[in-house]
């Protein structure tokens, strides 16, 4: 039996709350457990959930929700410092625009709109991901990264972190796709979109994340240049992150 901590913490008022620890990384080291967590939003935590998060020692949250999303469900733990890094949602509006133009929606539309949103993380929102890494270089406490569902904006952020720490692409993909096991769609959050479309929006696909990295290659040439020029991670900064978040 493994004596490693649980990767997924089954909270009642939040889903997809996971630890990025334990993955093999550069130079035979592994990502430290209980340092970086990812989740959906923290606005509906139960008393029991709050106790769990407190026991984990989480003191900082990095919130990629847009302005209206954040105001609708604020974090209820006053001891957690929330850093707002707003990446405004675009997917539902883009799909409604297709309908307004008289085109019947298909799941192909939904997939392509999702891929476009991931491209925009690179093309329009790199400054927010750069700000996240600036915080990671300074913030020692266990922390959580989240958006509304904790799967797309958060998924890209966590993929970048794991890449920076030297985790393999296969493992990064496996971690990203764990959302399809652990994310529970919020029954209180409904749209007028068909269920098959909402099913695409409520899951992740490898092609979504690939679209972001395709945008990196198109705009920066390769990932290493993006880490350096887009995110401000030179050799010294990367070594600092490895020293902080890797062990062994």
PDB file of C-alpha atoms in Angstrom:
ATOM      1  CA  UNK A   1       0.000   0.000   0.000  1.00  0.00           C
ATOM      2  CA  UNK A   2       1.130   3.550  -0.775  1.00  0.00           C
ATOM      3  CA  UNK A   3       1.826   5.798   2.179  1.00  0.00           C
ATOM      4  CA  UNK A   4       1.587   8.912  -0.004  1.00  0.00           C
ATOM      5  CA  UNK A   5      -1.007  11.545   0.916  1.00  0.00           C
ATOM      6  CA  UNK A   6      -4.305  11.483  -0.951  1.00  0.00           C
ATOM      7  CA  UNK A   7      -4.119  13.397  -4.218  1.00  0.00           C
ATOM      8  CA  UNK A   8      -7.841  14.181  -4.307  1.00  0.00           C
ATOM      9  CA  UNK A   9      -9.582  15.562  -1.225  1.00  0.00           C
ATOM     10  CA  UNK A  10     -13.289  14.879  -1.402  1.00  0.00           C
ATOM     11  CA  UNK A  11     -14.767  18.123  -0.091  1.00  0.00           C
ATOM     12  CA  UNK A  12     -18.532  18.533   0.154  1.00  0.00           C
ATOM     13  CA  UNK A  13     -18.732  22.158  -0.961  1.00  0.00           C
ATOM     14  CA  UNK A  14     -15.967  22.108  -3.552  1.00  0.00           C
ATOM     15  CA  UNK A  15     -14.930  19.571  -6.157  1.00  0.00           C
ATOM     16  CA  UNK A  16     -11.737  18.799  -8.000  1.00  0.00           C
ATOM     17  CA  UNK A  17      -9.620  19.798  -4.961  1.00  0.00           C
ATOM     18  CA  UNK A  18      -6.315  18.096  -5.708  1.00  0.00           C
ATOM     19  CA  UNK A  19      -2.682  18.096  -4.657  1.00  0.00           C
ATOM     20  CA  UNK A  20       0.011  18.577  -7.310  1.00  0.00           C
ATOM     21  CA  UNK A  21       2.538  16.724  -5.173  1.00  0.00           C
ATOM     22  CA  UNK A  22       4.224  13.381  -5.726  1.00  0.00           C
ATOM     23  CA  UNK A  23       4.956  13.613  -9.426  1.00  0.00           C
ATOM     24  CA  UNK A  24       8.465  12.713 -10.632  1.00  0.00           C
ATOM     25  CA  UNK A  25      10.260  15.834 -11.809  1.00  0.00           C
ATOM     26  CA  UNK A  26      13.732  16.979 -12.815  1.00  0.00           C
ATOM     27  CA  UNK A  27      16.950  15.292 -11.683  1.00  0.00           C
ATOM     28  CA  UNK A  28      15.188  12.395  -9.983  1.00  0.00           C
ATOM     29  CA  UNK A  29      13.328  14.675  -7.565  1.00  0.00           C
ATOM     30  CA  UNK A  30       9.577  14.768  -6.946  1.00  0.00           C
ATOM     31  CA  UNK A  31       7.071  17.566  -6.474  1.00  0.00           C
ATOM     32  CA  UNK A  32       6.521  18.212  -2.762  1.00  0.00           C
ATOM     33  CA  UNK A  33       3.196  17.101  -1.346  1.00  0.00           C
ATOM     34  CA  UNK A  34       0.843  19.484   0.441  1.00  0.00           C
ATOM     35  CA  UNK A  35       2.301  22.680  -1.045  1.00  0.00           C
ATOM     36  CA  UNK A  36       0.290  23.441  -4.192  1.00  0.00           C
ATOM     37  CA  UNK A  37      -3.373  22.545  -4.508  1.00  0.00           C
ATOM     38  CA  UNK A  38      -5.859  23.104  -7.321  1.00  0.00           C
ATOM     39  CA  UNK A  39      -9.616  23.341  -6.987  1.00  0.00           C
ATOM     40  CA  UNK A  40     -12.834  24.817  -8.191  1.00  0.00           C
ATOM     41  CA  UNK A  41     -13.957  27.965  -6.377  1.00  0.00           C
ATOM     42  CA  UNK A  42     -13.996  28.138  -2.568  1.00  0.00           C
ATOM     43  CA  UNK A  43     -17.255  30.032  -2.167  1.00  0.00           C
ATOM     44  CA  UNK A  44     -19.392  27.117  -0.977  1.00  0.00           C
ATOM     45  CA  UNK A  45     -17.137  25.372   1.538  1.00  0.00           C
ATOM     46  CA  UNK A  46     -18.934  23.632   4.380  1.00  0.00           C
ATOM     47  CA  UNK A  47     -17.740  23.821   7.975  1.00  0.00           C
ATOM     48  CA  UNK A  48     -16.173  20.405   7.513  1.00  0.00           C
ATOM     49  CA  UNK A  49     -14.407  21.556   4.352  1.00  0.00           C
ATOM     50  CA  UNK A  50     -13.057  24.614   6.148  1.00  0.00           C
ATOM     51  CA  UNK A  51     -11.582  22.357   8.810  1.00  0.00           C
ATOM     52  CA  UNK A  52      -9.851  20.251   6.166  1.00  0.00           C
ATOM     53  CA  UNK A  53      -8.424  23.264   4.339  1.00  0.00           C
ATOM     54  CA  UNK A  54      -7.235  24.772   7.622  1.00  0.00           C
ATOM     55  CA  UNK A  55      -5.525  21.514   8.554  1.00  0.00           C
ATOM     56  CA  UNK A  56      -3.707  21.633   5.207  1.00  0.00           C
ATOM     57  CA  UNK A  57      -2.326  25.032   6.232  1.00  0.00           C
ATOM     58  CA  UNK A  58      -3.546  26.855   3.128  1.00  0.00           C
ATOM     59  CA  UNK A  59      -2.940  30.584   3.497  1.00  0.00           C
ATOM     60  CA  UNK A  60      -3.091  31.891  -0.075  1.00  0.00           C
ATOM     61  CA  UNK A  61      -5.512  31.442  -2.974  1.00  0.00           C
ATOM     62  CA  UNK A  62      -4.853  32.468  -6.566  1.00  0.00           C
ATOM     63  CA  UNK A  63      -8.210  33.098  -8.194  1.00  0.00           C
ATOM     64  CA  UNK A  64      -8.463  33.190 -11.992  1.00  0.00           C
ATOM     65  CA  UNK A  65     -12.198  33.910 -12.036  1.00  0.00           C
ATOM     66  CA  UNK A  66     -13.510  36.980 -13.798  1.00  0.00           C
ATOM     67  CA  UNK A  67     -14.852  39.925 -11.809  1.00  0.00           C
ATOM     68  CA  UNK A  68     -18.528  38.883 -11.788  1.00  0.00           C
ATOM     69  CA  UNK A  69     -17.718  35.229 -11.134  1.00  0.00           C
ATOM     70  CA  UNK A  70     -15.646  36.135  -8.114  1.00  0.00           C
ATOM     71  CA  UNK A  71     -18.216  38.514  -6.606  1.00  0.00           C
ATOM     72  CA  UNK A  72     -20.905  35.816  -6.867  1.00  0.00           C
ATOM     73  CA  UNK A  73     -19.039  33.378  -4.590  1.00  0.00           C
ATOM     74  CA  UNK A  74     -16.335  34.878  -2.390  1.00  0.00           C
ATOM     75  CA  UNK A  75     -13.967  32.707  -0.370  1.00  0.00           C
ATOM     76  CA  UNK A  76     -15.392  32.341   3.132  1.00  0.00           C
ATOM     77  CA  UNK A  77     -12.101  31.775   4.969  1.00  0.00           C
ATOM     78  CA  UNK A  78     -10.757  35.083   6.277  1.00  0.00           C
ATOM     79  CA  UNK A  79      -7.324  33.622   7.023  1.00  0.00           C
ATOM     80  CA  UNK A  80      -6.779  32.928   3.316  1.00  0.00           C
ATOM     81  CA  UNK A  81      -5.333  35.834   1.341  1.00  0.00           C
ATOM     82  CA  UNK A  82      -6.986  35.836  -2.078  1.00  0.00           C
ATOM     83  CA  UNK A  83      -4.991  37.136  -5.032  1.00  0.00           C
ATOM     84  CA  UNK A  84      -7.323  37.964  -7.924  1.00  0.00           C
ATOM     85  CA  UNK A  85      -5.821  37.217 -11.356  1.00  0.00           C
ATOM     86  CA  UNK A  86      -8.949  37.692 -13.471  1.00  0.00           C
ATOM     87  CA  UNK A  87      -9.166  35.823 -16.758  1.00  0.00           C
ATOM     88  CA  UNK A  88     -12.634  36.764 -17.954  1.00  0.00           C
ATOM     89  CA  UNK A  89     -14.796  33.884 -19.264  1.00  0.00           C
ATOM     90  CA  UNK A  90     -15.587  33.940 -22.988  1.00  0.00           C
ATOM     91  CA  UNK A  91     -16.967  30.516 -23.873  1.00  0.00           C
ATOM     92  CA  UNK A  92     -20.704  30.895 -23.240  1.00  0.00           C
ATOM     93  CA  UNK A  93     -20.804  34.305 -24.930  1.00  0.00           C
ATOM     94  CA  UNK A  94     -19.011  32.901 -27.979  1.00  0.00           C
ATOM     95  CA  UNK A  95     -21.473  30.023 -28.255  1.00  0.00           C
ATOM     96  CA  UNK A  96     -24.439  32.357 -27.905  1.00  0.00           C
ATOM     97  CA  UNK A  97     -22.991  34.495 -30.696  1.00  0.00           C
ATOM     98  CA  UNK A  98     -22.965  31.435 -32.976  1.00  0.00           C
ATOM     99  CA  UNK A  99     -26.634  30.818 -32.177  1.00  0.00           C
ATOM    100  CA  UNK A 100     -27.473  34.487 -32.746  1.00  0.00           C
ATOM    101  CA  UNK A 101     -25.904  34.253 -36.190  1.00  0.00           C
ATOM    102  CA  UNK A 102     -28.415  31.525 -37.047  1.00  0.00           C
ATOM    103  CA  UNK A 103     -26.073  28.544 -36.902  1.00  0.00           C
ATOM    104  CA  UNK A 104     -27.298  25.428 -35.069  1.00  0.00           C
ATOM    105  CA  UNK A 105     -24.845  24.567 -32.311  1.00  0.00           C
ATOM    106  CA  UNK A 106     -22.894  21.314 -32.425  1.00  0.00           C
ATOM    107  CA  UNK A 107     -20.366  19.762 -30.093  1.00  0.00           C
ATOM    108  CA  UNK A 108     -17.727  20.611 -32.718  1.00  0.00           C
ATOM    109  CA  UNK A 109     -18.524  24.282 -32.128  1.00  0.00           C
ATOM    110  CA  UNK A 110     -18.168  23.748 -28.383  1.00  0.00           C
ATOM    111  CA  UNK A 111     -14.783  22.039 -28.754  1.00  0.00           C
ATOM    112  CA  UNK A 112     -13.432  24.774 -31.013  1.00  0.00           C
ATOM    113  CA  UNK A 113     -14.699  27.551 -28.731  1.00  0.00           C
ATOM    114  CA  UNK A 114     -13.000  25.818 -25.809  1.00  0.00           C
ATOM    115  CA  UNK A 115      -9.784  25.585 -27.793  1.00  0.00           C
ATOM    116  CA  UNK A 116     -10.049  29.295 -28.616  1.00  0.00           C
ATOM    117  CA  UNK A 117     -10.428  30.112 -24.934  1.00  0.00           C
ATOM    118  CA  UNK A 118      -7.216  28.210 -24.159  1.00  0.00           C
ATOM    119  CA  UNK A 119      -5.394  30.082 -26.913  1.00  0.00           C
ATOM    120  CA  UNK A 120      -6.539  33.319 -25.298  1.00  0.00           C
ATOM    121  CA  UNK A 121      -4.825  32.351 -22.043  1.00  0.00           C
ATOM    122  CA  UNK A 122      -1.556  32.795 -23.928  1.00  0.00           C
ATOM    123  CA  UNK A 123      -2.517  35.539 -26.373  1.00  0.00           C
ATOM    124  CA  UNK A 124      -4.444  37.824 -23.999  1.00  0.00           C
ATOM    125  CA  UNK A 125      -3.793  36.742 -20.410  1.00  0.00           C
ATOM    126  CA  UNK A 126      -0.128  35.833 -20.089  1.00  0.00           C
ATOM    127  CA  UNK A 127       0.334  38.737 -17.641  1.00  0.00           C
ATOM    128  CA  UNK A 128      -1.935  36.986 -15.122  1.00  0.00           C
ATOM    129  CA  UNK A 129       0.007  33.740 -15.365  1.00  0.00           C
ATOM    130  CA  UNK A 130       3.221  35.722 -15.026  1.00  0.00           C
ATOM    131  CA  UNK A 131       1.792  37.276 -11.846  1.00  0.00           C
ATOM    132  CA  UNK A 132       1.038  33.781 -10.505  1.00  0.00           C
ATOM    133  CA  UNK A 133       4.660  32.736 -10.905  1.00  0.00           C
ATOM    134  CA  UNK A 134       5.859  35.942  -9.265  1.00  0.00           C
ATOM    135  CA  UNK A 135       3.736  34.976  -6.253  1.00  0.00           C
ATOM    136  CA  UNK A 136       5.005  31.384  -6.315  1.00  0.00           C
ATOM    137  CA  UNK A 137       8.539  32.723  -6.059  1.00  0.00           C
ATOM    138  CA  UNK A 138       7.621  34.672  -2.913  1.00  0.00           C
ATOM    139  CA  UNK A 139       4.855  32.729  -1.152  1.00  0.00           C
ATOM    140  CA  UNK A 140       6.037  29.893   1.088  1.00  0.00           C
ATOM    141  CA  UNK A 141       2.744  28.813   2.612  1.00  0.00           C
ATOM    142  CA  UNK A 142       0.665  25.979   1.150  1.00  0.00           C
ATOM    143  CA  UNK A 143      -1.547  27.567  -1.496  1.00  0.00           C
ATOM    144  CA  UNK A 144      -4.465  26.793  -3.772  1.00  0.00           C
ATOM    145  CA  UNK A 145      -4.998  27.797  -7.398  1.00  0.00           C
ATOM    146  CA  UNK A 146      -8.556  27.930  -8.659  1.00  0.00           C
ATOM    147  CA  UNK A 147     -11.106  29.434 -11.005  1.00  0.00           C
ATOM    148  CA  UNK A 148     -14.828  28.610 -11.153  1.00  0.00           C
ATOM    149  CA  UNK A 149     -14.577  24.938 -12.112  1.00  0.00           C
ATOM    150  CA  UNK A 150     -10.866  24.502 -11.460  1.00  0.00           C
ATOM    151  CA  UNK A 151     -10.359  22.843 -14.797  1.00  0.00           C
ATOM    152  CA  UNK A 152      -9.468  25.247 -17.623  1.00  0.00           C
ATOM    153  CA  UNK A 153      -7.772  28.455 -16.450  1.00  0.00           C
ATOM    154  CA  UNK A 154      -6.531  26.499 -13.449  1.00  0.00           C
ATOM    155  CA  UNK A 155      -5.601  23.502 -15.585  1.00  0.00           C
ATOM    156  CA  UNK A 156      -3.380  25.608 -17.814  1.00  0.00           C
ATOM    157  CA  UNK A 157      -1.731  27.231 -14.786  1.00  0.00           C
ATOM    158  CA  UNK A 158      -0.984  23.865 -13.205  1.00  0.00           C
ATOM    159  CA  UNK A 159       0.365  22.459 -16.459  1.00  0.00           C
ATOM    160  CA  UNK A 160       2.761  25.413 -16.626  1.00  0.00           C
ATOM    161  CA  UNK A 161       3.871  24.831 -13.029  1.00  0.00           C
ATOM    162  CA  UNK A 162       4.524  21.151 -13.626  1.00  0.00           C
ATOM    163  CA  UNK A 163       6.416  21.889 -16.854  1.00  0.00           C
ATOM    164  CA  UNK A 164       8.556  24.415 -15.003  1.00  0.00           C
ATOM    165  CA  UNK A 165       9.390  21.792 -12.377  1.00  0.00           C
ATOM    166  CA  UNK A 166      10.448  19.261 -15.011  1.00  0.00           C
ATOM    167  CA  UNK A 167       7.437  16.925 -14.908  1.00  0.00           C
ATOM    168  CA  UNK A 168       6.963  14.928 -18.119  1.00  0.00           C
ATOM    169  CA  UNK A 169       4.285  15.833 -20.671  1.00  0.00           C
ATOM    170  CA  UNK A 170       2.570  12.458 -20.219  1.00  0.00           C
ATOM    171  CA  UNK A 171       2.168  12.972 -16.480  1.00  0.00           C
ATOM    172  CA  UNK A 172       1.041  16.566 -16.964  1.00  0.00           C
ATOM    173  CA  UNK A 173      -1.643  15.327 -19.348  1.00  0.00           C
ATOM    174  CA  UNK A 174      -2.740  12.638 -16.893  1.00  0.00           C
ATOM    175  CA  UNK A 175      -3.025  15.191 -14.101  1.00  0.00           C
ATOM    176  CA  UNK A 176      -4.993  17.560 -16.319  1.00  0.00           C
ATOM    177  CA  UNK A 177      -7.452  14.827 -17.323  1.00  0.00           C
ATOM    178  CA  UNK A 178      -8.126  13.863 -13.683  1.00  0.00           C
ATOM    179  CA  UNK A 179     -10.691  16.667 -13.776  1.00  0.00           C
ATOM    180  CA  UNK A 180     -12.982  14.303 -15.670  1.00  0.00           C
ATOM    181  CA  UNK A 181     -12.993  12.019 -12.621  1.00  0.00           C
ATOM    182  CA  UNK A 182     -13.306  14.579  -9.875  1.00  0.00           C
ATOM    183  CA  UNK A 183     -15.137  17.676 -11.134  1.00  0.00           C
ATOM    184  CA  UNK A 184     -18.819  17.885 -10.226  1.00  0.00           C
ATOM    185  CA  UNK A 185     -20.856  20.346 -12.250  1.00  0.00           C
ATOM    186  CA  UNK A 186     -22.658  22.851 -10.031  1.00  0.00           C
ATOM    187  CA  UNK A 187     -26.402  22.108 -10.317  1.00  0.00           C
ATOM    188  CA  UNK A 188     -27.130  25.731  -9.392  1.00  0.00           C
ATOM    189  CA  UNK A 189     -25.167  26.978 -12.367  1.00  0.00           C
ATOM    190  CA  UNK A 190     -27.257  26.448 -15.477  1.00  0.00           C
ATOM    191  CA  UNK A 191     -27.287  27.943 -18.942  1.00  0.00           C
ATOM    192  CA  UNK A 192     -29.684  27.870 -21.865  1.00  0.00           C
ATOM    193  CA  UNK A 193     -27.252  25.718 -23.846  1.00  0.00           C
ATOM    194  CA  UNK A 194     -28.134  22.144 -24.887  1.00  0.00           C
ATOM    195  CA  UNK A 195     -26.978  19.362 -22.596  1.00  0.00           C
ATOM    196  CA  UNK A 196     -24.491  17.907 -25.081  1.00  0.00           C
ATOM    197  CA  UNK A 197     -22.847  21.314 -25.316  1.00  0.00           C
ATOM    198  CA  UNK A 198     -22.788  21.701 -21.541  1.00  0.00           C
ATOM    199  CA  UNK A 199     -21.190  18.263 -21.320  1.00  0.00           C
ATOM    200  CA  UNK A 200     -18.271  19.492 -23.433  1.00  0.00           C
ATOM    201  CA  UNK A 201     -17.972  22.655 -21.349  1.00  0.00           C
ATOM    202  CA  UNK A 202     -18.054  20.665 -18.108  1.00  0.00           C
ATOM    203  CA  UNK A 203     -15.162  18.369 -19.027  1.00  0.00           C
ATOM    204  CA  UNK A 204     -11.608  18.600 -20.307  1.00  0.00           C
ATOM    205  CA  UNK A 205     -10.029  17.186 -23.433  1.00  0.00           C
ATOM    206  CA  UNK A 206      -6.375  16.837 -24.335  1.00  0.00           C
ATOM    207  CA  UNK A 207      -6.988  19.020 -27.403  1.00  0.00           C
ATOM    208  CA  UNK A 208      -7.998  21.956 -25.169  1.00  0.00           C
ATOM    209  CA  UNK A 209      -4.667  22.070 -23.371  1.00  0.00           C
ATOM    210  CA  UNK A 210      -2.845  21.355 -26.636  1.00  0.00           C
ATOM    211  CA  UNK A 211      -4.386  24.523 -28.114  1.00  0.00           C
ATOM    212  CA  UNK A 212      -2.719  26.650 -25.434  1.00  0.00           C
ATOM    213  CA  UNK A 213       0.670  25.097 -26.125  1.00  0.00           C
ATOM    214  CA  UNK A 214       0.137  25.504 -29.873  1.00  0.00           C
ATOM    215  CA  UNK A 215      -0.429  29.220 -29.205  1.00  0.00           C
ATOM    216  CA  UNK A 216       2.792  29.298 -27.180  1.00  0.00           C
ATOM    217  CA  UNK A 217       4.707  27.805 -30.104  1.00  0.00           C
ATOM    218  CA  UNK A 218       3.067  30.213 -32.562  1.00  0.00           C
ATOM    219  CA  UNK A 219       3.690  33.360 -30.498  1.00  0.00           C
ATOM    220  CA  UNK A 220       6.952  32.541 -28.698  1.00  0.00           C
ATOM    221  CA  UNK A 221       8.585  29.820 -30.788  1.00  0.00           C
ATOM    222  CA  UNK A 222       8.715  27.245 -27.998  1.00  0.00           C
ATOM    223  CA  UNK A 223       7.816  26.657 -24.362  1.00  0.00           C
ATOM    224  CA  UNK A 224      11.246  27.532 -22.993  1.00  0.00           C
ATOM    225  CA  UNK A 225      11.062  30.995 -24.550  1.00  0.00           C
ATOM    226  CA  UNK A 226       7.543  31.466 -23.190  1.00  0.00           C
ATOM    227  CA  UNK A 227       8.653  30.538 -19.687  1.00  0.00           C
ATOM    228  CA  UNK A 228      11.498  33.040 -19.919  1.00  0.00           C
ATOM    229  CA  UNK A 229       9.972  35.935 -21.875  1.00  0.00           C
ATOM    230  CA  UNK A 230       6.276  35.465 -21.151  1.00  0.00           C
ATOM    231  CA  UNK A 231       6.385  34.340 -17.532  1.00  0.00           C
ATOM    232  CA  UNK A 232       9.663  35.891 -16.393  1.00  0.00           C
ATOM    233  CA  UNK A 233      11.278  32.593 -15.458  1.00  0.00           C
ATOM    234  CA  UNK A 234      14.981  32.719 -16.145  1.00  0.00           C
ATOM    235  CA  UNK A 235      17.441  30.118 -14.916  1.00  0.00           C
ATOM    236  CA  UNK A 236      17.657  31.654 -11.441  1.00  0.00           C
ATOM    237  CA  UNK A 237      13.875  31.823 -11.014  1.00  0.00           C
ATOM    238  CA  UNK A 238      13.392  28.259 -12.169  1.00  0.00           C
ATOM    239  CA  UNK A 239      16.121  27.010  -9.845  1.00  0.00           C
ATOM    240  CA  UNK A 240      14.402  28.877  -7.006  1.00  0.00           C
ATOM    241  CA  UNK A 241      11.049  27.249  -7.787  1.00  0.00           C
ATOM    242  CA  UNK A 242      12.675  23.814  -7.983  1.00  0.00           C
ATOM    243  CA  UNK A 243      14.370  24.333  -4.623  1.00  0.00           C
ATOM    244  CA  UNK A 244      11.065  25.366  -3.078  1.00  0.00           C
ATOM    245  CA  UNK A 245       8.668  22.855  -4.609  1.00  0.00           C
ATOM    246  CA  UNK A 246      10.823  19.769  -5.311  1.00  0.00           C
ATOM    247  CA  UNK A 247      12.322  17.265  -2.907  1.00  0.00           C
ATOM    248  CA  UNK A 248      14.757  14.399  -3.093  1.00  0.00           C
TER     249      UNK A 248
END
